């Protein structure tokens, strides 16, 4: 995968190049799959890869082409039923949990659907050549960021599909799942000190961002310290060996009931064989890398680990300010999906703090609206605004996140029991 | 599909020809499928077609080749885990409800597995040429009847997978889903009178039968009458229109709670569009054929219908004696899977009574052991003997049953809420 | 409790005496309870004692007084809602599983309701003095047998309420929970031989019986042997010690899944303390009596035990004929609720075969209608006829059954997982 | 109920008087109950009144007497099993959902348990007369506030037990459920303006408060407006009539799925009869009072209502500052449990803003720790700290809250679907 040039949103040509890049990337990610892998939904959170291919395409057909391209004809009206995700305003849809039962439309049809929509989008761009209206350009850009979100879900869903199969097949086979030039063993975690202050929170630029990052507002922070790297597998293993999963005083009540009910005793994808821990990676099974950031843990586990370590999780505002003050490394991260390792990386010798591109870091902030957050009207108002309860914010972007998709102010969010994303831990105190 | 010559079980050659015929038929049935169709499990009762292909093959590898062929090497030991169905004695296996999450082994691998086992079975036959020991011959024959059972399940599982997909794709497209030379509209149902007597029940021949048909025993029957054909869609529709699903006095308590809980108001695969009833067939959607036997109903519905019609369901012994006394038509049935219509047929003008080859007929007999039933020891003892509770017996064989697989004494059995088989109704009084 | 004189159904006076006897007995059974004990429903099968008191009274108010006594005024119309059990024809009612949430009407009100109905029933008897119409007499007799069924449920529900309470309080404290003159240790179980024959099954007398016992009909039986006593706790303990609960080859598939899913490893009410087994009786906790018949087991356990013992469960017809041929002991049983021990008794030295009055004996017969069974019309048709699926027949009557309520032809029925009744095992072969 | 004098925590005598007052009040609240009402648990959130009586007593026995009173003997060791709520450190306990199955210990025993502990507490106070150590005094005070929390739960649990009974019995019958001197109809809601600022949040006094109110810290607030009274039943009815429950754009996704799944269309305890809305109050059923604050709604409903009203819910910090700036009315509220109306009151004519003593007001703040929140060690650390996830903060105190128990900084918390408390709505913007 090559690096994406910064799009110039004012010009159709730039957006069109961005469109080609993102749409092609989705296909590239799926290339190693076998046809059967596209179909299943082994748990409610996971969607079949075929569904992601169709849904991201439906977004452009339904919100862009059907409204903006004269004489556009739907590829097949019946596909709305399949590929609408949760847009109440866009009509009925199959139950989310039935996605994995849908063998038809087959992959061939879905790929033809993508091709049809891409061709028509070209016609749309041609129609507006050089003069794409601002609102339309913004809508297409939104669709591309939406597709990039689904690229990350594609990878994590594929990881779940292959990683819970007893054969544990690899998606890719990289010689170098871990990059060079790292400090091994990683040095003891240090602390970055952030002074007290009345800070500004929220997105301040002119490029794309989600509605939930808007409304720049002041937020008072007491002085605090935050870890200069992520918690590693090795550190997490010590928590496990110290009976961390059984000691109720470390947990939230809801958390320990979750762990007991599901008999959780290790991160997702960890398997013990003859006393040795291995984990499934998209490169297949391998021994736990002690110096790699721990991932695939729930908020409950992150919270309990932090308490065990005599620390706590940072709030999302603390994270944002700490990251902003250490922004140097944003450009030099070794993580991101672009390196095609699909695995978090060991901390770099020249002081990368792992803020971006390794793991989504659980914070101790609930996902709630910023002051003055305006829930957008219409279908796109359903995008972020209707999920603002009983979820926690994650920050940072992971090894499965497209680099061009992430920002320091990006607010990701999941329920506290979710583990199939590349979720990790940074301590604060 | 061509007709199978009667195998001579005493000779390896005959069994070998039977083997080739049955194994090929399994593949033939699946040919119209697309790769994605092989993977899913939309409900717990249904298994993925891929699984049927693997499981029937595992049966021969595990019970025949691994034990009887010197130097046999397992194709891949890990496949046991996937393709053991419920044989406790044969080691652990994936949860039945996880079958539909298994994208690997892929279809290619499963087909290679079949080919490997078929090749090795040829080697086994060669090894014994002309002198196959009786016990081994019986075991292989058992495996073939086992595979024929799965052929019927394959068809009904495929019907569920395609029939609950909103696109309702056809598996096959036959010009003639209904055969000629039928009485349309069918004449009013008449009654066949059977005199009182002390009858013999159970399999009396020398060919293959299941253990649960054995132990010929006497059974006293009072005089009774039994319908001279199956209940039709048209008749069932009148029950529906007469508010049959809502009138509790027609139902077993458990039955009406089932219907209310799932909001059942018609047979499975029936859809109402603008006041017209259609149903899904393996030939696609079509208007209800009023003269075709009703199928895809639960025991609860069959029982309620019979009460509505001032009749009752026959016992399995009544059915067996009635069928035996009208055996003429066994050879001339127009049903069976061999006609590749996969649909029950209208009653024939020359007095076919539809006992065989149209629908599995719910009886009012619980599936319990015959007197002196000996539960076989070892793995094959798990075949029929451990399911003898809380199921009801069905008799007759359906349009999805291989003709060579059925007998007058055959005891099929399902739980009272099951509807995905071709299940139908014959009245008695 | 004193013995009931045989009622003469042709005379109002006799029925009236029967009425007084049965109604008073219900109150007597509840006398040891504390007010709180009347309210709860710790599992769906159990009903609160208060509910039994109300429901049996509602039966007389609703089916007798409201229809037959001029100027009768309902005690409180709103009680219909509470005390209708499952009669669809009699209007809406609270969810069965909500019975245990109903603190009102309070016990005082329910007792006043009983008194009101009893007074009005006296008025009804006076109204008809000496000339009670046959149909009305039969209806009242039905109501009394209905109430006697609920007396047994009262005791078993009370046993569940008290026996699952960590304090394990006794209902009664009898010095002599086991009667004298028994063979201890009991002698080895022998076999009673029953010859082949065409027998008559069903109730043949002129007194009260349930609709499901009617339609005397012939049934052919092969020669068989049946145990001359019930299986004891000591014998069942050997099955447990022989790893009986874990050996899948002894079980029905559904049975072993039931046992695994609920972690069942002993009969209900058995508790292990320091390697010693105790059980809860209505006299409180006590060590297992090895010679007492085992009770509180599911059909699954009875079936598995029989297979372990190289035997099987009898069919209900076998049981009926075996009991009829050994009828001598019916009059001399030491069991029945009248002895107020509420516990099965050890086999008597003078050859009591324990057919009646100790435990309900699981048979291997499904609860299905006899030939020519006429489901009665109207509300009383809901009594037995709508439960004829997915239940198994039990025969014999237990230590919680009123003696005047039982008959050799009595067909009790429960689902295969039920254990809160006094259910036991007799072997056949 | 009389007003409690402010306790002087430094003196045993004051605490002892406080103890007598609170303990007596618990009994007073239960006095109108019938014995049966003490036992049941109609839903998992509700505990039986008998359990509250025992659990609050167990708190003193287990945490105070057993540790601090020489020679103290447990009333009955087995009661630990029943009356421990969720303290993992204090040993095993019955399942929360089994509380309603426990008919024993009976009410008599539980009342004797209370008397025993009260007597022994007197002995403890005597032991320390005039010189109660500070830590012990604090612990007892904590136990009393704990019991006051349970007094509120007692009332709301009783309301659920009686209010979901079809007879809808009243707990009390007050002539004057609504107080005089109110503005009826209430005037249009106005707005209180709060200026931007860096405010201090958290408890600053020297009296009792919970650990979760501690750590006074700065919090920046933008300027905002907050409603000068609670939303009324009349206003909420207009939301309902405007199809508010069906319009998905007003709801959080999780919220509308909750409403659809449970078919929620009105607040808890509202019943429609012939087009008229009534509700159950602890005074029995009565027509909806249009001017009374709406209560018994979930966070989901509060959130949807606010969006419908073009407003939002306040954050807990906004609420705290708004209340502090309008503190005048704290002393003159007409709400609180002490008025024994158990019902929120209409807004007062002389400008009561209804901040305290009417309804727990849902905020849009998640229940998370304040900065520097120290989770206490030991058993009492389980009190608040282990519930800090997936709950929302409520502020204000309700008509079921003891006045001496509430503070401006009090943080109550419940899951977003809970409705059995007196929960209400105040708007912000």
PDB file of N, CA and C in Angstrom, chain A residues 32-43 50 76 78-79 81-82 94 100-108 161-162 164-167 169-170, chain B residues 32-43 50 76 78-79 81-82 94 100-108 161-162 164-167 169-170:
ATOM      1  N   UNK A  32      -6.522 -11.600   0.081  1.00  0.00           N
ATOM      2  CA  UNK A  32      -6.095 -12.946   0.502  1.00  0.00           C
ATOM      3  C   UNK A  32      -7.235 -13.871   0.920  1.00  0.00           C
ATOM      4  N   UNK A  33      -8.445 -13.370   0.986  1.00  0.00           N
ATOM      5  CA  UNK A  33      -9.549 -14.208   1.482  1.00  0.00           C
ATOM      6  C   UNK A  33      -9.964 -15.268   0.480  1.00  0.00           C
ATOM      7  N   UNK A  34     -10.510 -16.354   0.995  1.00  0.00           N
ATOM      8  CA  UNK A  34     -11.171 -17.341   0.150  1.00  0.00           C
ATOM      9  C   UNK A  34     -12.662 -17.005   0.131  1.00  0.00           C
ATOM     10  N   UNK A  35     -13.379 -17.451  -0.915  1.00  0.00           N
ATOM     11  CA  UNK A  35     -14.788 -17.026  -1.054  1.00  0.00           C
ATOM     12  C   UNK A  35     -15.618 -17.290   0.196  1.00  0.00           C
ATOM     13  N   UNK A  36     -15.413 -18.415   0.875  1.00  0.00           N
ATOM     14  CA  UNK A  36     -16.209 -18.749   2.042  1.00  0.00           C
ATOM     15  C   UNK A  36     -16.010 -17.734   3.172  1.00  0.00           C
ATOM     16  N   UNK A  37     -14.807 -17.151   3.229  1.00  0.00           N
ATOM     17  CA  UNK A  37     -14.504 -16.231   4.332  1.00  0.00           C
ATOM     18  C   UNK A  37     -15.366 -14.975   4.300  1.00  0.00           C
ATOM     19  N   UNK A  38     -15.953 -14.676   3.158  1.00  0.00           N
ATOM     20  CA  UNK A  38     -16.722 -13.445   2.999  1.00  0.00           C
ATOM     21  C   UNK A  38     -18.121 -13.499   3.621  1.00  0.00           C
ATOM     22  N   UNK A  39     -18.542 -14.680   4.084  1.00  0.00           N
ATOM     23  CA  UNK A  39     -19.968 -14.874   4.334  1.00  0.00           C
ATOM     24  C   UNK A  39     -20.396 -14.822   5.795  1.00  0.00           C
ATOM     25  N   UNK A  40     -19.536 -15.247   6.692  1.00  0.00           N
ATOM     26  CA  UNK A  40     -20.032 -15.600   8.023  1.00  0.00           C
ATOM     27  C   UNK A  40     -19.987 -14.454   9.031  1.00  0.00           C
ATOM     28  N   UNK A  41     -20.665 -14.674  10.131  1.00  0.00           N
ATOM     29  CA  UNK A  41     -20.780 -13.707  11.220  1.00  0.00           C
ATOM     30  C   UNK A  41     -20.722 -14.473  12.548  1.00  0.00           C
ATOM     31  N   UNK A  42     -19.527 -14.840  12.964  1.00  0.00           N
ATOM     32  CA  UNK A  42     -19.449 -15.744  14.117  1.00  0.00           C
ATOM     33  C   UNK A  42     -19.898 -15.124  15.436  1.00  0.00           C
ATOM     34  N   UNK A  43     -20.048 -13.835  15.478  1.00  0.00           N
ATOM     35  CA  UNK A  43     -20.603 -13.205  16.673  1.00  0.00           C
ATOM     36  C   UNK A  43     -21.293 -11.921  16.226  1.00  0.00           C
ATOM     37  N   UNK A  50     -18.243  -9.646   2.966  1.00  0.00           N
ATOM     38  CA  UNK A  50     -19.142  -9.340   1.859  1.00  0.00           C
ATOM     39  C   UNK A  50     -20.082  -8.189   2.221  1.00  0.00           C
ATOM     40  N   UNK A  76     -29.637  -2.634  -7.993  1.00  0.00           N
ATOM     41  CA  UNK A  76     -30.708  -3.599  -7.695  1.00  0.00           C
ATOM     42  C   UNK A  76     -31.377  -3.128  -6.413  1.00  0.00           C
ATOM     43  N   UNK A  78     -33.327  -4.279  -4.427  1.00  0.00           N
ATOM     44  CA  UNK A  78     -33.441  -5.204  -3.303  1.00  0.00           C
ATOM     45  C   UNK A  78     -32.212  -5.201  -2.397  1.00  0.00           C
ATOM     46  N   UNK A  79     -31.111  -4.649  -2.906  1.00  0.00           N
ATOM     47  CA  UNK A  79     -29.896  -4.664  -2.081  1.00  0.00           C
ATOM     48  C   UNK A  79     -29.974  -3.700  -0.903  1.00  0.00           C
ATOM     49  N   UNK A  81     -32.139  -3.596   1.257  1.00  0.00           N
ATOM     50  CA  UNK A  81     -32.552  -4.449   2.368  1.00  0.00           C
ATOM     51  C   UNK A  81     -31.350  -5.097   3.066  1.00  0.00           C
ATOM     52  N   UNK A  82     -30.356  -5.438   2.256  1.00  0.00           N
ATOM     53  CA  UNK A  82     -29.191  -6.109   2.812  1.00  0.00           C
ATOM     54  C   UNK A  82     -28.158  -5.156   3.384  1.00  0.00           C
ATOM     55  N   UNK A  94     -32.350  -6.039   6.982  1.00  0.00           N
ATOM     56  CA  UNK A  94     -32.292  -7.333   7.664  1.00  0.00           C
ATOM     57  C   UNK A  94     -31.756  -7.130   9.072  1.00  0.00           C
ATOM     58  N   UNK A 100     -24.978 -12.842   8.681  1.00  0.00           N
ATOM     59  CA  UNK A 100     -24.143 -14.006   8.384  1.00  0.00           C
ATOM     60  C   UNK A 100     -24.903 -15.178   7.816  1.00  0.00           C
ATOM     61  N   UNK A 101     -26.194 -15.043   7.639  1.00  0.00           N
ATOM     62  CA  UNK A 101     -26.978 -16.112   7.016  1.00  0.00           C
ATOM     63  C   UNK A 101     -27.203 -15.864   5.538  1.00  0.00           C
ATOM     64  N   UNK A 102     -26.764 -14.724   5.057  1.00  0.00           N
ATOM     65  CA  UNK A 102     -27.097 -14.301   3.701  1.00  0.00           C
ATOM     66  C   UNK A 102     -26.022 -14.761   2.716  1.00  0.00           C
ATOM     67  N   UNK A 103     -26.279 -15.881   2.067  1.00  0.00           N
ATOM     68  CA  UNK A 103     -25.298 -16.358   1.089  1.00  0.00           C
ATOM     69  C   UNK A 103     -25.449 -15.601  -0.229  1.00  0.00           C
ATOM     70  N   UNK A 104     -26.620 -15.063  -0.443  1.00  0.00           N
ATOM     71  CA  UNK A 104     -26.848 -14.216  -1.610  1.00  0.00           C
ATOM     72  C   UNK A 104     -27.196 -12.817  -1.145  1.00  0.00           C
ATOM     73  N   UNK A 105     -26.915 -11.756  -1.869  1.00  0.00           N
ATOM     74  CA  UNK A 105     -26.200 -11.763  -3.137  1.00  0.00           C
ATOM     75  C   UNK A 105     -24.802 -12.334  -2.946  1.00  0.00           C
ATOM     76  N   UNK A 106     -24.353 -13.087  -3.940  1.00  0.00           N
ATOM     77  CA  UNK A 106     -23.049 -13.731  -3.854  1.00  0.00           C
ATOM     78  C   UNK A 106     -21.938 -12.691  -4.030  1.00  0.00           C
ATOM     79  N   UNK A 107     -20.714 -13.114  -3.733  1.00  0.00           N
ATOM     80  CA  UNK A 107     -19.572 -12.206  -3.851  1.00  0.00           C
ATOM     81  C   UNK A 107     -19.482 -11.601  -5.249  1.00  0.00           C
ATOM     82  N   UNK A 108     -19.712 -12.407  -6.262  1.00  0.00           N
ATOM     83  CA  UNK A 108     -19.662 -11.893  -7.638  1.00  0.00           C
ATOM     84  C   UNK A 108     -20.595 -10.707  -7.821  1.00  0.00           C
ATOM     85  N   UNK A 161     -12.963 -13.968  12.405  1.00  0.00           N
ATOM     86  CA  UNK A 161     -13.415 -15.127  11.622  1.00  0.00           C
ATOM     87  C   UNK A 161     -12.317 -16.178  11.520  1.00  0.00           C
ATOM     88  N   UNK A 162     -11.108 -15.742  11.222  1.00  0.00           N
ATOM     89  CA  UNK A 162     -10.011 -16.698  11.066  1.00  0.00           C
ATOM     90  C   UNK A 162      -9.431 -17.104  12.423  1.00  0.00           C
ATOM     91  N   UNK A 164     -10.861 -17.457  15.347  1.00  0.00           N
ATOM     92  CA  UNK A 164     -11.655 -18.369  16.171  1.00  0.00           C
ATOM     93  C   UNK A 164     -11.908 -19.688  15.449  1.00  0.00           C
ATOM     94  N   UNK A 165     -11.343 -19.838  14.271  1.00  0.00           N
ATOM     95  CA  UNK A 165     -11.416 -21.117  13.557  1.00  0.00           C
ATOM     96  C   UNK A 165     -10.315 -22.028  14.108  1.00  0.00           C
ATOM     97  N   UNK A 166     -10.661 -23.267  14.426  1.00  0.00           N
ATOM     98  CA  UNK A 166      -9.642 -24.147  15.011  1.00  0.00           C
ATOM     99  C   UNK A 166      -8.390 -24.321  14.155  1.00  0.00           C
ATOM    100  N   UNK A 167      -8.472 -24.037  12.863  1.00  0.00           N
ATOM    101  CA  UNK A 167      -7.273 -24.154  12.019  1.00  0.00           C
ATOM    102  C   UNK A 167      -6.380 -22.922  12.110  1.00  0.00           C
ATOM    103  N   UNK A 169      -5.970 -20.111  10.452  1.00  0.00           N
ATOM    104  CA  UNK A 169      -5.224 -19.752   9.241  1.00  0.00           C
ATOM    105  C   UNK A 169      -4.755 -18.301   9.274  1.00  0.00           C
ATOM    106  N   UNK A 170      -3.602 -18.040   8.694  1.00  0.00           N
ATOM    107  CA  UNK A 170      -3.101 -16.668   8.574  1.00  0.00           C
ATOM    108  C   UNK A 170      -3.811 -15.961   7.422  1.00  0.00           C
TER     109      UNK A 170
ATOM    110  N   UNK B  32     -25.752 -27.148  -8.216  1.00  0.00           N
ATOM    111  CA  UNK B  32     -26.240 -25.793  -8.534  1.00  0.00           C
ATOM    112  C   UNK B  32     -25.828 -24.719  -7.523  1.00  0.00           C
ATOM    113  N   UNK B  33     -25.214 -25.099  -6.431  1.00  0.00           N
ATOM    114  CA  UNK B  33     -24.902 -24.105  -5.388  1.00  0.00           C
ATOM    115  C   UNK B  33     -23.756 -23.189  -5.791  1.00  0.00           C
ATOM    116  N   UNK B  34     -23.753 -22.012  -5.227  1.00  0.00           N
ATOM    117  CA  UNK B  34     -22.604 -21.115  -5.322  1.00  0.00           C
ATOM    118  C   UNK B  34     -21.739 -21.336  -4.079  1.00  0.00           C
ATOM    119  N   UNK B  35     -20.447 -21.013  -4.171  1.00  0.00           N
ATOM    120  CA  UNK B  35     -19.550 -21.336  -3.050  1.00  0.00           C
ATOM    121  C   UNK B  35     -20.046 -20.813  -1.708  1.00  0.00           C
ATOM    122  N   UNK B  36     -20.619 -19.613  -1.682  1.00  0.00           N
ATOM    123  CA  UNK B  36     -21.054 -19.050  -0.410  1.00  0.00           C
ATOM    124  C   UNK B  36     -22.159 -19.875   0.238  1.00  0.00           C
ATOM    125  N   UNK B  37     -22.969 -20.531  -0.601  1.00  0.00           N
ATOM    126  CA  UNK B  37     -24.107 -21.279  -0.069  1.00  0.00           C
ATOM    127  C   UNK B  37     -23.684 -22.463   0.794  1.00  0.00           C
ATOM    128  N   UNK B  38     -22.432 -22.873   0.657  1.00  0.00           N
ATOM    129  CA  UNK B  38     -21.963 -24.054   1.387  1.00  0.00           C
ATOM    130  C   UNK B  38     -21.631 -23.789   2.849  1.00  0.00           C
ATOM    131  N   UNK B  39     -21.667 -22.536   3.277  1.00  0.00           N
ATOM    132  CA  UNK B  39     -21.004 -22.188   4.533  1.00  0.00           C
ATOM    133  C   UNK B  39     -21.938 -21.969   5.714  1.00  0.00           C
ATOM    134  N   UNK B  40     -23.145 -21.472   5.495  1.00  0.00           N
ATOM    135  CA  UNK B  40     -23.888 -20.876   6.602  1.00  0.00           C
ATOM    136  C   UNK B  40     -24.821 -21.846   7.316  1.00  0.00           C
ATOM    137  N   UNK B  41     -25.295 -21.409   8.440  1.00  0.00           N
ATOM    138  CA  UNK B  41     -26.186 -22.184   9.314  1.00  0.00           C
ATOM    139  C   UNK B  41     -27.221 -21.221   9.904  1.00  0.00           C
ATOM    140  N   UNK B  42     -28.238 -20.879   9.119  1.00  0.00           N
ATOM    141  CA  UNK B  42     -29.141 -19.816   9.573  1.00  0.00           C
ATOM    142  C   UNK B  42     -29.978 -20.173  10.788  1.00  0.00           C
ATOM    143  N   UNK B  43     -30.048 -21.445  11.134  1.00  0.00           N
ATOM    144  CA  UNK B  43     -30.728 -21.822  12.366  1.00  0.00           C
ATOM    145  C   UNK B  43     -30.081 -23.101  12.862  1.00  0.00           C
ATOM    146  N   UNK B  50     -21.370 -27.660   3.206  1.00  0.00           N
ATOM    147  CA  UNK B  50     -19.965 -28.071   3.345  1.00  0.00           C
ATOM    148  C   UNK B  50     -19.803 -29.086   4.474  1.00  0.00           C
ATOM    149  N   UNK B  76      -6.424 -35.432   7.211  1.00  0.00           N
ATOM    150  CA  UNK B  76      -5.952 -34.341   8.084  1.00  0.00           C
ATOM    151  C   UNK B  76      -6.635 -34.549   9.432  1.00  0.00           C
ATOM    152  N   UNK B  78      -7.003 -32.958  11.955  1.00  0.00           N
ATOM    153  CA  UNK B  78      -7.759 -31.851  12.540  1.00  0.00           C
ATOM    154  C   UNK B  78      -9.208 -31.818  12.063  1.00  0.00           C
ATOM    155  N   UNK B  79      -9.497 -32.518  10.980  1.00  0.00           N
ATOM    156  CA  UNK B  79     -10.873 -32.477  10.467  1.00  0.00           C
ATOM    157  C   UNK B  79     -11.851 -33.235  11.346  1.00  0.00           C
ATOM    158  N   UNK B  81     -12.329 -32.836  14.342  1.00  0.00           N
ATOM    159  CA  UNK B  81     -12.902 -31.788  15.165  1.00  0.00           C
ATOM    160  C   UNK B  81     -14.112 -31.132  14.499  1.00  0.00           C
ATOM    161  N   UNK B  82     -14.025 -30.986  13.196  1.00  0.00           N
ATOM    162  CA  UNK B  82     -15.103 -30.315  12.461  1.00  0.00           C
ATOM    163  C   UNK B  82     -16.258 -31.255  12.107  1.00  0.00           C
ATOM    164  N   UNK B  94     -16.617 -29.494  17.405  1.00  0.00           N
ATOM    165  CA  UNK B  94     -17.090 -28.111  17.538  1.00  0.00           C
ATOM    166  C   UNK B  94     -18.558 -28.132  17.937  1.00  0.00           C
ATOM    167  N   UNK B 100     -21.755 -23.091  11.386  1.00  0.00           N
ATOM    168  CA  UNK B 100     -21.919 -22.065  10.360  1.00  0.00           C
ATOM    169  C   UNK B 100     -20.916 -20.935  10.465  1.00  0.00           C
ATOM    170  N   UNK B 101     -20.014 -20.994  11.422  1.00  0.00           N
ATOM    171  CA  UNK B 101     -18.970 -19.975  11.525  1.00  0.00           C
ATOM    172  C   UNK B 101     -17.660 -20.427  10.902  1.00  0.00           C
ATOM    173  N   UNK B 102     -17.615 -21.676  10.452  1.00  0.00           N
ATOM    174  CA  UNK B 102     -16.362 -22.271  10.012  1.00  0.00           C
ATOM    175  C   UNK B 102     -16.159 -22.054   8.513  1.00  0.00           C
ATOM    176  N   UNK B 103     -15.396 -21.029   8.172  1.00  0.00           N
ATOM    177  CA  UNK B 103     -15.145 -20.790   6.745  1.00  0.00           C
ATOM    178  C   UNK B 103     -14.068 -21.742   6.238  1.00  0.00           C
ATOM    179  N   UNK B 104     -13.233 -22.209   7.124  1.00  0.00           N
ATOM    180  CA  UNK B 104     -12.228 -23.210   6.775  1.00  0.00           C
ATOM    181  C   UNK B 104     -12.525 -24.496   7.550  1.00  0.00           C
ATOM    182  N   UNK B 105     -12.202 -25.675   7.084  1.00  0.00           N
ATOM    183  CA  UNK B 105     -11.599 -25.920   5.789  1.00  0.00           C
ATOM    184  C   UNK B 105     -12.510 -25.456   4.659  1.00  0.00           C
ATOM    185  N   UNK B 106     -11.922 -24.913   3.639  1.00  0.00           N
ATOM    186  CA  UNK B 106     -12.695 -24.368   2.528  1.00  0.00           C
ATOM    187  C   UNK B 106     -13.290 -25.496   1.691  1.00  0.00           C
ATOM    188  N   UNK B 107     -14.210 -25.139   0.818  1.00  0.00           N
ATOM    189  CA  UNK B 107     -14.867 -26.134  -0.028  1.00  0.00           C
ATOM    190  C   UNK B 107     -13.850 -26.957  -0.810  1.00  0.00           C
ATOM    191  N   UNK B 108     -12.830 -26.307  -1.329  1.00  0.00           N
ATOM    192  CA  UNK B 108     -11.794 -27.030  -2.076  1.00  0.00           C
ATOM    193  C   UNK B 108     -11.195 -28.158  -1.241  1.00  0.00           C
ATOM    194  N   UNK B 161     -31.725 -22.334   3.651  1.00  0.00           N
ATOM    195  CA  UNK B 161     -30.725 -21.283   3.396  1.00  0.00           C
ATOM    196  C   UNK B 161     -31.203 -20.353   2.281  1.00  0.00           C
ATOM    197  N   UNK B 162     -31.696 -20.925   1.210  1.00  0.00           N
ATOM    198  CA  UNK B 162     -32.138 -20.095   0.079  1.00  0.00           C
ATOM    199  C   UNK B 162     -33.533 -19.522   0.326  1.00  0.00           C
ATOM    200  N   UNK B 164     -35.020 -18.603   3.087  1.00  0.00           N
ATOM    201  CA  UNK B 164     -35.143 -17.514   4.049  1.00  0.00           C
ATOM    202  C   UNK B 164     -34.301 -16.313   3.633  1.00  0.00           C
ATOM    203  N   UNK B 165     -33.676 -16.404   2.487  1.00  0.00           N
ATOM    204  CA  UNK B 165     -32.948 -15.259   1.936  1.00  0.00           C
ATOM    205  C   UNK B 165     -33.957 -14.357   1.219  1.00  0.00           C
ATOM    206  N   UNK B 166     -33.914 -13.060   1.479  1.00  0.00           N
ATOM    207  CA  UNK B 166     -34.907 -12.175   0.844  1.00  0.00           C
ATOM    208  C   UNK B 166     -34.930 -12.235  -0.680  1.00  0.00           C
ATOM    209  N   UNK B 167     -33.868 -12.714  -1.295  1.00  0.00           N
ATOM    210  CA  UNK B 167     -33.883 -12.825  -2.758  1.00  0.00           C
ATOM    211  C   UNK B 167     -34.591 -14.097  -3.226  1.00  0.00           C
ATOM    212  N   UNK B 169     -33.722 -17.152  -4.057  1.00  0.00           N
ATOM    213  CA  UNK B 169     -33.219 -17.749  -5.299  1.00  0.00           C
ATOM    214  C   UNK B 169     -33.641 -19.213  -5.427  1.00  0.00           C
ATOM    215  N   UNK B 170     -33.861 -19.656  -6.650  1.00  0.00           N
ATOM    216  CA  UNK B 170     -34.179 -21.059  -6.913  1.00  0.00           C
ATOM    217  C   UNK B 170     -32.899 -21.879  -6.885  1.00  0.00           C
TER     218      UNK B 170
END
